[in-house]
mmCIF file of C-alpha atoms and ligand atoms in Angstrom:
data_model
loop_
_atom_site.group_PDB
_atom_site.id
_atom_site.type_symbol
_atom_site.label_atom_id
_atom_site.label_comp_id
_atom_site.label_asym_id
_atom_site.label_seq_id
_atom_site.Cartn_x
_atom_site.Cartn_y
_atom_site.Cartn_z
ATOM 1 C CA MET A 1 -125.718 -51.164 -30.441
ATOM 2 C CA LEU A 2 -124.857 -49.641 -33.964
ATOM 3 C CA PRO A 3 -128.324 -48.616 -35.968
ATOM 4 C CA LYS A 4 -129.547 -50.060 -39.119
ATOM 5 C CA VAL A 5 -130.529 -46.871 -40.313
ATOM 6 C CA PRO A 6 -128.053 -44.341 -39.464
ATOM 7 C CA LYS A 7 -129.142 -40.694 -38.516
ATOM 8 C CA VAL A 8 -128.334 -38.121 -40.441
ATOM 9 C CA LEU A 9 -128.698 -34.542 -38.387
ATOM 10 C CA VAL A 10 -128.791 -31.467 -41.127
ATOM 11 C CA THR A 11 -128.462 -28.310 -39.026
ATOM 12 C CA ASP A 12 -127.879 -25.804 -41.551
ATOM 13 C CA SER A 13 -129.857 -25.130 -44.761
ATOM 14 C CA VAL A 14 -128.338 -27.577 -47.806
ATOM 15 C CA ASP A 15 -129.111 -28.415 -51.371
ATOM 16 C CA LEU A 16 -132.295 -30.167 -51.699
ATOM 17 C CA GLY A 17 -130.586 -32.743 -54.460
ATOM 18 C CA LEU A 18 -127.923 -33.692 -51.090
ATOM 19 C CA LEU A 19 -131.443 -34.358 -48.725
ATOM 20 C CA LYS A 20 -132.696 -36.150 -51.691
ATOM 21 C CA GLU A 21 -130.182 -38.412 -52.031
ATOM 22 C CA LEU A 22 -129.250 -38.867 -48.261
ATOM 23 C CA LYS A 23 -132.771 -39.812 -47.753
ATOM 24 C CA LYS A 24 -132.145 -43.054 -49.531
ATOM 25 C CA TYR A 25 -129.772 -44.403 -46.941
ATOM 26 C CA ALA A 26 -130.170 -42.477 -43.560
ATOM 27 C CA LEU A 27 -133.248 -41.402 -41.828
ATOM 28 C CA LEU A 28 -132.794 -37.576 -41.937
ATOM 29 C CA GLU A 29 -133.372 -34.741 -39.587
ATOM 30 C CA ILE A 30 -133.501 -31.637 -40.555
ATOM 31 C CA ALA A 31 -133.156 -28.815 -38.040
ATOM 32 C CA PRO A 32 -132.041 -25.647 -39.916
ATOM 33 C CA ASN A 33 -132.425 -22.954 -36.824
ATOM 34 C CA ILE A 34 -131.482 -25.268 -34.291
ATOM 35 C CA SER A 35 -130.204 -23.783 -30.892
ATOM 36 C CA GLN A 36 -127.071 -24.504 -29.454
ATOM 37 C CA GLU A 37 -128.872 -25.654 -26.300
ATOM 38 C CA ASP A 38 -131.123 -28.213 -28.582
ATOM 39 C CA LEU A 39 -128.141 -29.396 -30.789
ATOM 40 C CA ILE A 40 -126.057 -30.731 -27.774
ATOM 41 C CA GLU A 41 -129.779 -32.927 -27.100
ATOM 42 C CA ARG A 42 -130.155 -33.568 -30.554
ATOM 43 C CA VAL A 43 -126.008 -34.876 -31.687
ATOM 44 C CA ARG A 44 -126.539 -37.287 -28.861
ATOM 45 C CA ASP A 45 -127.820 -40.090 -30.994
ATOM 46 C CA ALA A 46 -126.821 -38.810 -34.868
ATOM 47 C CA ASP A 47 -124.348 -40.911 -36.843
ATOM 48 C CA ILE A 48 -123.964 -37.512 -38.954
ATOM 49 C CA LEU A 49 -123.997 -34.487 -38.840
ATOM 50 C CA VAL A 50 -124.277 -31.744 -41.698
ATOM 51 C CA ILE A 51 -123.969 -28.077 -41.223
ATOM 52 C CA ARG A 52 -122.794 -25.143 -42.823
ATOM 53 C CA GLY A 53 -121.060 -22.357 -41.566
ATOM 54 C CA ARG A 54 -123.744 -21.274 -38.685
ATOM 55 C CA THR A 55 -123.774 -24.477 -36.667
ATOM 56 C CA GLN A 56 -121.201 -23.741 -33.902
ATOM 57 C CA VAL A 57 -119.733 -27.701 -33.545
ATOM 58 C CA THR A 58 -117.906 -26.920 -30.016
ATOM 59 C CA GLY A 59 -116.440 -28.899 -27.712
ATOM 60 C CA ASP A 60 -119.381 -29.477 -25.731
ATOM 61 C CA VAL A 61 -121.370 -30.502 -29.262
ATOM 62 C CA ILE A 62 -118.691 -32.947 -29.775
ATOM 63 C CA LYS A 63 -118.717 -34.298 -26.190
ATOM 64 C CA ALA A 64 -122.795 -34.710 -26.180
ATOM 65 C CA ALA A 65 -122.635 -36.647 -29.619
ATOM 66 C CA GLY A 66 -122.936 -40.489 -28.496
ATOM 67 C CA ARG A 67 -122.144 -42.117 -31.558
ATOM 68 C CA LEU A 68 -121.081 -39.314 -34.038
ATOM 69 C CA LYS A 69 -118.794 -40.237 -36.689
ATOM 70 C CA ALA A 70 -118.402 -37.862 -39.060
ATOM 71 C CA ILE A 71 -119.199 -33.538 -39.076
ATOM 72 C CA VAL A 72 -119.846 -33.025 -42.772
ATOM 73 C CA ARG A 73 -119.340 -29.323 -43.772
ATOM 74 C CA ALA A 74 -121.263 -28.519 -47.100
ATOM 75 C CA GLY A 75 -118.907 -26.621 -48.279
ATOM 76 C CA THR A 76 -115.030 -24.988 -47.488
ATOM 77 C CA GLY A 77 -113.534 -23.912 -43.982
ATOM 78 C CA ILE A 78 -114.061 -25.592 -40.898
ATOM 79 C CA ASP A 79 -113.374 -22.630 -38.711
ATOM 80 C CA ASN A 80 -117.131 -23.227 -37.078
ATOM 81 C CA VAL A 81 -115.955 -26.732 -35.673
ATOM 82 C CA ASP A 82 -113.455 -27.695 -32.780
ATOM 83 C CA LEU A 83 -111.183 -29.418 -35.185
ATOM 84 C CA GLU A 84 -109.088 -31.033 -32.577
ATOM 85 C CA ALA A 85 -111.791 -32.411 -30.209
ATOM 86 C CA ALA A 86 -113.622 -33.938 -32.819
ATOM 87 C CA LEU A 87 -110.216 -36.065 -33.940
ATOM 88 C CA GLU A 88 -109.742 -36.597 -30.220
ATOM 89 C CA LYS A 89 -112.948 -38.508 -29.906
ATOM 90 C CA GLY A 90 -112.391 -40.359 -33.472
ATOM 91 C CA ILE A 91 -114.636 -38.498 -35.606
ATOM 92 C CA TYR A 92 -114.240 -37.694 -38.802
ATOM 93 C CA VAL A 93 -114.068 -33.967 -39.990
ATOM 94 C CA LEU A 94 -114.906 -33.488 -43.737
ATOM 95 C CA ASN A 95 -115.911 -30.970 -45.954
ATOM 96 C CA ALA A 96 -115.550 -29.976 -50.030
ATOM 97 C CA ALA A 97 -112.759 -27.232 -50.395
ATOM 98 C CA GLU A 98 -112.312 -27.430 -54.101
ATOM 99 C CA ALA A 99 -115.916 -27.858 -54.929
ATOM 100 C CA SER A 100 -116.969 -24.013 -54.716
ATOM 101 C CA ALA A 101 -113.231 -22.502 -55.362
ATOM 102 C CA ASP A 102 -113.780 -20.950 -59.323
ATOM 103 C CA SER A 103 -116.626 -19.541 -57.972
ATOM 104 C CA VAL A 104 -115.163 -18.168 -55.144
ATOM 105 C CA ALA A 105 -111.948 -16.507 -58.031
ATOM 106 C CA GLU A 106 -114.464 -15.337 -60.588
ATOM 107 C CA PHE A 107 -116.869 -13.421 -57.880
ATOM 108 C CA THR A 108 -113.181 -12.333 -56.005
ATOM 109 C CA VAL A 109 -112.202 -10.846 -59.851
ATOM 110 C CA GLY A 110 -116.170 -9.688 -60.153
ATOM 111 C CA LEU A 111 -115.615 -7.360 -56.813
ATOM 112 C CA MET A 112 -112.551 -5.978 -58.035
ATOM 113 C CA ILE A 113 -113.598 -5.002 -60.973
ATOM 114 C CA ALA A 114 -116.976 -3.555 -59.430
ATOM 115 C CA LEU A 115 -114.776 -1.338 -56.694
ATOM 116 C CA ALA A 116 -112.913 -0.314 -59.992
ATOM 117 C CA ARG A 117 -115.982 1.139 -62.276
ATOM 118 C CA ARG A 118 -117.900 2.096 -58.965
ATOM 119 C CA ILE A 119 -120.588 -0.339 -60.855
ATOM 120 C CA PRO A 120 -123.050 -1.072 -57.808
ATOM 121 C CA PHE A 121 -122.991 3.108 -56.985
ATOM 122 C CA LEU A 122 -123.437 3.883 -60.562
ATOM 123 C CA ASN A 123 -126.313 1.387 -60.782
ATOM 124 C CA GLU A 124 -128.001 2.674 -57.806
ATOM 125 C CA SER A 125 -127.777 6.008 -59.017
ATOM 126 C CA MET A 126 -129.468 5.676 -61.977
ATOM 127 C CA LYS A 127 -132.059 3.669 -60.778
ATOM 128 C CA LYS A 128 -133.109 6.721 -58.471
ATOM 129 C CA GLY A 129 -133.202 8.993 -61.702
ATOM 130 C CA SER A 130 -129.519 10.214 -61.445
ATOM 131 C CA TRP A 131 -126.986 10.414 -64.885
ATOM 132 C CA LEU A 132 -123.696 10.869 -62.726
ATOM 133 C CA LYS A 133 -121.487 10.334 -65.354
ATOM 134 C CA ASP A 134 -119.165 12.734 -64.080
ATOM 135 C CA LYS A 135 -119.013 10.294 -60.918
ATOM 136 C CA GLY A 136 -118.207 7.721 -63.248
ATOM 137 C CA LEU A 137 -114.270 8.062 -63.499
ATOM 138 C CA GLY A 138 -112.792 4.655 -63.086
ATOM 139 C CA ILE A 139 -109.561 2.540 -63.238
ATOM 140 C CA GLU A 140 -108.571 -0.435 -65.143
ATOM 141 C CA LEU A 141 -107.081 -3.498 -63.538
ATOM 142 C CA ARG A 142 -104.369 -3.999 -66.186
ATOM 143 C CA GLY A 143 -100.900 -3.047 -65.304
ATOM 144 C CA LYS A 144 -102.256 -2.400 -61.588
ATOM 145 C CA THR A 145 -100.534 -4.697 -59.099
ATOM 146 C CA LEU A 146 -102.658 -6.967 -56.841
ATOM 147 C CA GLY A 147 -102.194 -8.568 -53.300
ATOM 148 C CA ILE A 148 -103.145 -11.982 -52.721
ATOM 149 C CA VAL A 149 -102.796 -12.902 -49.031
ATOM 150 C CA GLY A 150 -103.034 -16.660 -49.082
ATOM 151 C CA LEU A 151 -101.936 -18.114 -52.451
ATOM 152 C CA GLY A 152 -104.145 -21.409 -51.831
ATOM 153 C CA ARG A 153 -106.797 -22.692 -54.338
ATOM 154 C CA ILE A 154 -109.013 -19.917 -54.297
ATOM 155 C CA GLY A 155 -106.269 -17.250 -54.326
ATOM 156 C CA SER A 156 -104.137 -19.557 -56.635
ATOM 157 C CA ARG A 157 -107.262 -19.010 -59.208
ATOM 158 C CA VAL A 158 -107.364 -15.314 -58.438
ATOM 159 C CA ALA A 159 -103.719 -14.862 -59.890
ATOM 160 C CA ARG A 160 -104.168 -16.750 -62.635
ATOM 161 C CA ILE A 161 -107.227 -14.489 -63.923
ATOM 162 C CA ALA A 162 -105.308 -11.473 -62.681
ATOM 163 C CA LYS A 163 -102.164 -12.065 -64.944
ATOM 164 C CA ALA A 164 -104.745 -13.231 -67.621
ATOM 165 C CA MET A 165 -105.800 -9.777 -67.531
ATOM 166 C CA GLY A 166 -102.565 -8.163 -67.442
ATOM 167 C CA MET A 167 -102.213 -7.379 -63.595
ATOM 168 C CA LYS A 168 -99.107 -7.977 -61.540
ATOM 169 C CA VAL A 169 -99.643 -10.332 -58.570
ATOM 170 C CA LEU A 170 -98.111 -10.403 -55.446
ATOM 171 C CA ALA A 171 -98.445 -13.124 -52.581
ATOM 172 C CA TYR A 172 -98.121 -13.541 -49.048
ATOM 173 C CA ASP A 173 -98.240 -17.061 -47.860
ATOM 174 C CA PRO A 174 -95.503 -18.148 -45.940
ATOM 175 C CA TYR A 175 -96.674 -21.971 -46.388
ATOM 176 C CA VAL A 176 -96.293 -22.471 -50.184
ATOM 177 C CA SER A 177 -93.375 -22.950 -52.148
ATOM 178 C CA ARG A 178 -91.206 -20.796 -54.188
ATOM 179 C CA LYS A 179 -91.813 -23.282 -57.099
ATOM 180 C CA LYS A 180 -95.852 -22.974 -56.915
ATOM 181 C CA ALA A 181 -95.392 -19.170 -56.747
ATOM 182 C CA SER A 182 -93.163 -19.054 -59.664
ATOM 183 C CA GLU A 183 -95.334 -21.806 -61.882
ATOM 184 C CA LEU A 184 -98.629 -18.851 -61.231
ATOM 185 C CA GLU A 185 -95.747 -16.180 -62.419
ATOM 186 C CA VAL A 186 -96.404 -14.708 -58.845
ATOM 187 C CA GLU A 187 -94.122 -12.770 -56.883
ATOM 188 C CA LEU A 188 -93.913 -14.098 -52.901
ATOM 189 C CA VAL A 189 -93.473 -11.247 -50.612
ATOM 190 C CA ASP A 190 -93.729 -10.392 -46.724
ATOM 191 C CA LEU A 191 -97.156 -9.003 -45.704
ATOM 192 C CA GLU A 192 -95.731 -5.359 -44.968
ATOM 193 C CA THR A 193 -94.423 -5.609 -48.789
ATOM 194 C CA LEU A 194 -97.619 -6.428 -50.099
ATOM 195 C CA LEU A 195 -99.655 -3.735 -48.205
ATOM 196 C CA ARG A 196 -97.210 -1.060 -49.094
ATOM 197 C CA SER A 197 -97.660 -2.057 -52.995
ATOM 198 C CA SER A 198 -100.173 -3.077 -53.851
ATOM 199 C CA ASP A 199 -103.383 -1.377 -55.776
ATOM 200 C CA PHE A 200 -105.936 -4.128 -54.907
ATOM 201 C CA ILE A 201 -105.648 -6.222 -51.432
ATOM 202 C CA SER A 202 -107.533 -9.801 -51.900
ATOM 203 C CA LEU A 203 -107.915 -12.239 -48.697
ATOM 204 C CA HIS A 204 -107.298 -15.644 -49.289
ATOM 205 C CA VAL A 205 -106.594 -17.647 -45.924
ATOM 206 C CA PRO A 206 -108.541 -19.738 -43.734
ATOM 207 C CA LEU A 207 -109.734 -18.032 -39.954
ATOM 208 C CA THR A 208 -107.503 -19.280 -37.530
ATOM 209 C CA LYS A 209 -105.922 -18.133 -34.626
ATOM 210 C CA GLU A 210 -103.160 -16.518 -36.225
ATOM 211 C CA THR A 211 -105.351 -14.960 -39.221
ATOM 212 C CA TRP A 212 -107.562 -13.684 -36.733
ATOM 213 C CA ARG A 213 -107.300 -9.724 -37.087
ATOM 214 C CA LEU A 214 -104.599 -10.096 -39.097
ATOM 215 C CA ILE A 215 -105.776 -6.940 -41.455
ATOM 216 C CA GLY A 216 -106.217 -4.510 -38.258
ATOM 217 C CA GLU A 217 -105.412 -0.682 -37.715
ATOM 218 C CA ARG A 218 -101.770 -1.006 -38.521
ATOM 219 C CA GLU A 219 -102.127 -3.079 -41.621
ATOM 220 C CA ILE A 220 -104.585 -0.592 -43.194
ATOM 221 C CA GLN A 221 -102.491 2.291 -42.198
ATOM 222 C CA LEU A 222 -99.769 0.469 -44.308
ATOM 223 C CA MET A 223 -102.122 0.511 -47.275
ATOM 224 C CA LYS A 224 -101.843 3.385 -50.185
ATOM 225 C CA PRO A 225 -105.005 5.663 -50.031
ATOM 226 C CA SER A 226 -106.215 4.503 -53.582
ATOM 227 C CA ALA A 227 -106.031 0.583 -52.443
ATOM 228 C CA PHE A 228 -109.009 -1.596 -52.753
ATOM 229 C CA LEU A 229 -108.961 -4.162 -50.349
ATOM 230 C CA ILE A 230 -111.631 -7.325 -51.198
ATOM 231 C CA ASN A 231 -112.452 -9.830 -48.112
ATOM 232 C CA THR A 232 -114.217 -13.159 -49.589
ATOM 233 C CA ALA A 233 -112.509 -14.983 -47.106
ATOM 234 C CA ARG A 234 -114.027 -14.787 -43.431
ATOM 235 C CA GLY A 235 -115.371 -12.074 -41.560
ATOM 236 C CA GLY A 236 -112.260 -12.166 -38.549
ATOM 237 C CA ILE A 237 -109.689 -11.684 -40.461
ATOM 238 C CA VAL A 238 -110.387 -8.455 -41.074
ATOM 239 C CA ASP A 239 -110.927 -5.661 -38.045
ATOM 240 C CA GLU A 240 -114.368 -4.543 -39.428
ATOM 241 C CA GLU A 241 -114.049 -1.340 -36.794
ATOM 242 C CA ALA A 242 -110.645 -0.265 -37.788
ATOM 243 C CA LEU A 243 -111.777 -0.799 -41.476
ATOM 244 C CA GLU A 244 -114.732 1.376 -40.762
ATOM 245 C CA ARG A 245 -112.600 3.909 -39.241
ATOM 246 C CA ALA A 246 -109.894 3.779 -42.704
ATOM 247 C CA LEU A 247 -113.252 4.644 -45.034
ATOM 248 C CA LYS A 248 -114.574 6.938 -43.390
ATOM 249 C CA SER A 249 -111.298 9.400 -43.190
ATOM 250 C CA GLY A 250 -110.590 8.694 -46.658
ATOM 251 C CA LYS A 251 -107.776 5.887 -45.838
ATOM 252 C CA LEU A 252 -108.978 3.638 -48.671
ATOM 253 C CA ALA A 253 -110.306 4.029 -51.748
ATOM 254 C CA GLY A 254 -112.847 1.209 -51.070
ATOM 255 C CA VAL A 255 -113.750 -2.267 -49.812
ATOM 256 C CA ALA A 256 -115.797 -4.881 -50.777
ATOM 257 C CA LEU A 257 -117.136 -7.769 -48.306
ATOM 258 C CA ASP A 258 -118.757 -11.052 -48.283
ATOM 259 C CA VAL A 259 -118.229 -12.075 -45.507
ATOM 260 C CA PHE A 260 -118.426 -10.790 -41.828
ATOM 261 C CA GLN A 261 -117.300 -11.486 -38.156
ATOM 262 C CA VAL A 262 -121.288 -12.171 -37.134
ATOM 263 C CA GLU A 263 -123.545 -12.947 -39.981
ATOM 264 C CA PRO A 264 -125.689 -11.242 -40.524
ATOM 265 C CA PRO A 265 -123.764 -8.672 -39.513
ATOM 266 C CA SER A 266 -125.272 -5.526 -37.800
ATOM 267 C CA LEU A 267 -123.700 -3.248 -40.365
ATOM 268 C CA SER A 268 -123.240 1.096 -38.818
ATOM 269 C CA LYS A 269 -125.602 3.399 -40.933
ATOM 270 C CA GLY A 270 -122.327 5.183 -41.297
ATOM 271 C CA LEU A 271 -120.386 2.385 -43.235
ATOM 272 C CA LEU A 272 -123.877 1.785 -45.387
ATOM 273 C CA ASP A 273 -124.232 5.301 -46.424
ATOM 274 C CA LEU A 274 -120.781 4.895 -48.123
ATOM 275 C CA ASP A 275 -120.858 4.569 -51.871
ATOM 276 C CA ASN A 276 -116.953 2.650 -52.170
ATOM 277 C CA VAL A 277 -118.361 -0.465 -49.768
ATOM 278 C CA ILE A 278 -120.008 -3.239 -51.645
ATOM 279 C CA LEU A 279 -121.223 -5.976 -49.423
ATOM 280 C CA THR A 280 -122.668 -9.287 -50.188
ATOM 281 C CA PRO A 281 -124.469 -11.628 -47.890
ATOM 282 C CA HIS A 282 -121.468 -14.451 -47.680
ATOM 283 C CA ILE A 283 -122.246 -15.955 -51.593
ATOM 284 C CA GLY A 284 -119.091 -16.126 -52.872
ATOM 285 C CA GLY A 285 -119.239 -20.283 -53.367
ATOM 286 C CA PHE A 286 -122.696 -19.985 -53.554
ATOM 287 C CA THR A 287 -123.047 -20.891 -57.716
ATOM 288 C CA ARG A 288 -125.395 -23.356 -58.981
ATOM 289 C CA GLU A 289 -122.284 -25.677 -60.053
ATOM 290 C CA ALA A 290 -120.205 -25.327 -56.514
ATOM 291 C CA GLN A 291 -123.254 -26.464 -55.206
ATOM 292 C CA GLY A 292 -123.657 -29.487 -57.225
ATOM 293 C CA ARG A 293 -120.399 -30.408 -56.784
ATOM 294 C CA ILE A 294 -120.292 -29.884 -52.944
ATOM 295 C CA ALA A 295 -123.707 -32.178 -52.887
ATOM 296 C CA ALA A 296 -121.919 -34.716 -54.855
ATOM 297 C CA CYS A 297 -118.737 -34.809 -53.250
ATOM 298 C CA ILE A 298 -120.142 -34.993 -49.828
ATOM 299 C CA ALA A 299 -123.092 -37.246 -50.376
ATOM 300 C CA GLU A 300 -120.071 -39.684 -51.703
ATOM 301 C CA ASP A 301 -117.748 -39.386 -48.832
ATOM 302 C CA ILE A 302 -121.261 -39.806 -46.615
ATOM 303 C CA LYS A 303 -121.937 -43.293 -48.262
ATOM 304 C CA ARG A 304 -118.258 -44.078 -47.430
ATOM 305 C CA VAL A 305 -118.316 -43.516 -43.768
ATOM 306 C CA ILE A 306 -121.703 -45.178 -43.602
ATOM 307 C CA ARG A 307 -120.056 -48.721 -45.425
ATOM 308 C CA GLY A 308 -117.101 -48.406 -42.798
ATOM 309 C CA GLU A 309 -114.400 -46.823 -45.633
ATOM 310 C CA GLU A 310 -112.072 -43.778 -45.216
ATOM 311 C CA PRO A 311 -113.517 -41.034 -46.003
ATOM 312 C CA LEU A 312 -111.756 -38.710 -49.599
ATOM 313 C CA ASN A 313 -111.981 -35.261 -48.070
ATOM 314 C CA CYS A 314 -111.210 -35.788 -44.552
ATOM 315 C CA VAL A 315 -109.814 -31.873 -43.313
ATOM 316 C CA ARG A 316 -107.174 -34.173 -41.298
ATOM 317 C CA LEU A 317 -107.591 -38.350 -40.271
ATOM 318 C CA PRO A 318 -108.668 -38.919 -36.460
ATOM 319 C CA THR A 319 -106.156 -41.121 -34.970
ATOM 320 C CA LYS A 320 -108.623 -43.557 -34.053
ATOM 321 C CA ARG A 321 -111.765 -44.853 -36.125
ATOM 322 C CA TRP A 322 -115.399 -45.782 -35.801
ATOM 323 C CA GLY A 323 -116.017 -49.430 -37.295
ATOM 324 C CA SER A 324 -118.537 -49.563 -40.176
ATOM 325 C CA PHE A 325 -122.238 -49.662 -39.269
ATOM 326 C CA ALA A 326 -123.988 -50.582 -42.545
ATOM 327 C CA LYS A 327 -125.132 -53.985 -42.360
ATOM 328 C CA LYS A 328 -124.317 -55.667 -45.551
ATOM 329 C CA SER A 329 -127.925 -57.322 -45.528
ATOM 330 C CA SER A 330 -130.084 -54.187 -44.374
ATOM 331 C CA PRO A 331 -132.214 -52.554 -47.187
ATOM 332 C CA ASN A 332 -130.856 -49.646 -46.402
ATOM 333 C CA SER A 333 -127.311 -50.428 -46.781
ATOM 334 C CA VAL A 334 -125.245 -48.317 -49.276
ATOM 335 C CA SER A 335 -123.855 -49.533 -52.666
HETATM 336 P P1 NAD B 1 -106.793 -22.947 -48.883
HETATM 337 O O1 NAD B 1 -106.320 -24.068 -47.486
HETATM 338 O O2 NAD B 1 -106.615 -23.956 -49.935
HETATM 339 O O3 NAD B 1 -105.444 -21.764 -48.957
HETATM 340 C C1 NAD B 1 -105.658 -20.957 -47.977
HETATM 341 C C2 NAD B 1 -104.104 -20.385 -48.089
HETATM 342 O O4 NAD B 1 -103.707 -19.583 -47.014
HETATM 343 C C3 NAD B 1 -102.899 -21.446 -47.763
HETATM 344 O O5 NAD B 1 -102.120 -21.419 -48.746
HETATM 345 C C4 NAD B 1 -102.290 -21.395 -46.820
HETATM 346 O O6 NAD B 1 -101.022 -21.657 -46.829
HETATM 347 C C5 NAD B 1 -102.146 -20.089 -46.461
HETATM 348 N N1 NAD B 1 -102.272 -19.938 -45.481
HETATM 349 C C6 NAD B 1 -102.571 -20.176 -44.163
HETATM 350 N N2 NAD B 1 -102.615 -19.450 -42.766
HETATM 351 C C7 NAD B 1 -101.872 -18.395 -43.498
HETATM 352 C C8 NAD B 1 -101.612 -17.319 -42.656
HETATM 353 N N3 NAD B 1 -101.139 -16.810 -41.350
HETATM 354 N N4 NAD B 1 -100.569 -16.214 -43.698
HETATM 355 C C9 NAD B 1 -100.883 -16.525 -45.068
HETATM 356 N N5 NAD B 1 -100.962 -17.257 -45.332
HETATM 357 C C10 NAD B 1 -101.518 -17.977 -44.778
HETATM 358 O O7 NAD B 1 -107.931 -22.240 -48.888
HETATM 359 P P2 NAD B 1 -108.936 -22.230 -50.476
HETATM 360 O O8 NAD B 1 -109.800 -23.140 -50.189
HETATM 361 O O9 NAD B 1 -108.390 -21.000 -50.650
HETATM 362 O O10 NAD B 1 -110.138 -20.706 -48.912
HETATM 363 C C11 NAD B 1 -109.300 -19.698 -48.670
HETATM 364 C C12 NAD B 1 -110.614 -18.681 -48.149
HETATM 365 O O11 NAD B 1 -111.213 -18.748 -48.506
HETATM 366 C C13 NAD B 1 -111.109 -19.542 -46.683
HETATM 367 O O12 NAD B 1 -111.083 -18.598 -45.490
HETATM 368 C C14 NAD B 1 -111.942 -20.400 -47.041
HETATM 369 O O13 NAD B 1 -113.055 -20.478 -45.888
HETATM 370 C C15 NAD B 1 -112.771 -18.958 -47.955
HETATM 371 N N6 NAD B 1 -113.796 -19.408 -48.625
HETATM 372 C C16 NAD B 1 -115.377 -18.618 -48.512
HETATM 373 C C17 NAD B 1 -116.161 -18.860 -49.335
HETATM 374 C C18 NAD B 1 -117.199 -17.967 -49.810
HETATM 375 O O14 NAD B 1 -118.511 -18.232 -49.824
HETATM 376 N N7 NAD B 1 -116.946 -16.411 -49.756
HETATM 377 C C19 NAD B 1 -115.998 -20.164 -50.424
HETATM 378 C C20 NAD B 1 -115.339 -21.236 -49.734
HETATM 379 C C21 NAD B 1 -114.497 -20.580 -49.248
#
């Protein structure tokens, strides 16, 4: 039998405004540090599961879900969800992919400037009492070549900003049209050409079987020793050990990483000591504006699912669907 008040299980930390909104029409169960075993237990009677990047929605979790209608990623990327298993079971998989694209793009360009001008290193040394002007010689972005891997929502935005700053932009993305690239005034090239020619290389692909370790030892060897690499996409796309070796042997000018294969990562002291490495705790899309847009977008879609309507932000539609479980006469029905 369908429940009067749907149960929404939230297993990662999400925007407080979103929780307040969901409370109006759902029974909220909040378990931000839930273990995998516990998740399998508690998902059994959940109608909607809200996650971010930490929760792993594996095939076993989906198998245990007795009446789950939607898995909602409060953000972008669904690499932690077994998409095929969910769709097979008729469960919607939703996210808010557009909501944080501007934030990540701005942040990426910020990292490029921070690398080019050594801002974090100089800031830290001044706070320790040093005046290292002689170590502060930087480079301009104007006139340099930016190689964008993945010309989607974020990659396109980075391209627009880089063009406005006078950079030449190359992109590698086998799935975008020449028309889109030419509208962005970006030259589409193969990966090898991009790696060989770019002064800055920025990754904006999803994490898939195809992009897992897309940047490994061989690809790093192709880069100019003066090149900077920026990864604000997903950790597994870069082979972190190969990257560390390249940095220690001076094969790359610098790196900025916002994402890691395991988060939080256990980074070696050798890497932490390098002054040309910038590390941030997966905050590319973490701005007030993006979090507000994500909350509004997924709250609306959760309401739609509860009303039995098709949500607007499906990653892909399942072939079979659940029916509505909002009783029109229920005091908790959603308007
Ligand atoms: P998107 O789906 O809009 O764009 C991805 C692009 O990558 C597409 O154009 C696609 O054609 C291309 N692509 C796919 N496979 C490829 C391959 N093998 N080689 C080259 N190109 C390929 O995605 P988006 O919204 O722009 O997000 C990009 C990345 O940023 C994702 O990994 C996402 O998870 C990540 N992200 C990070 C943060 C953060 O806080 N750091 C926030 C949001 C998104």
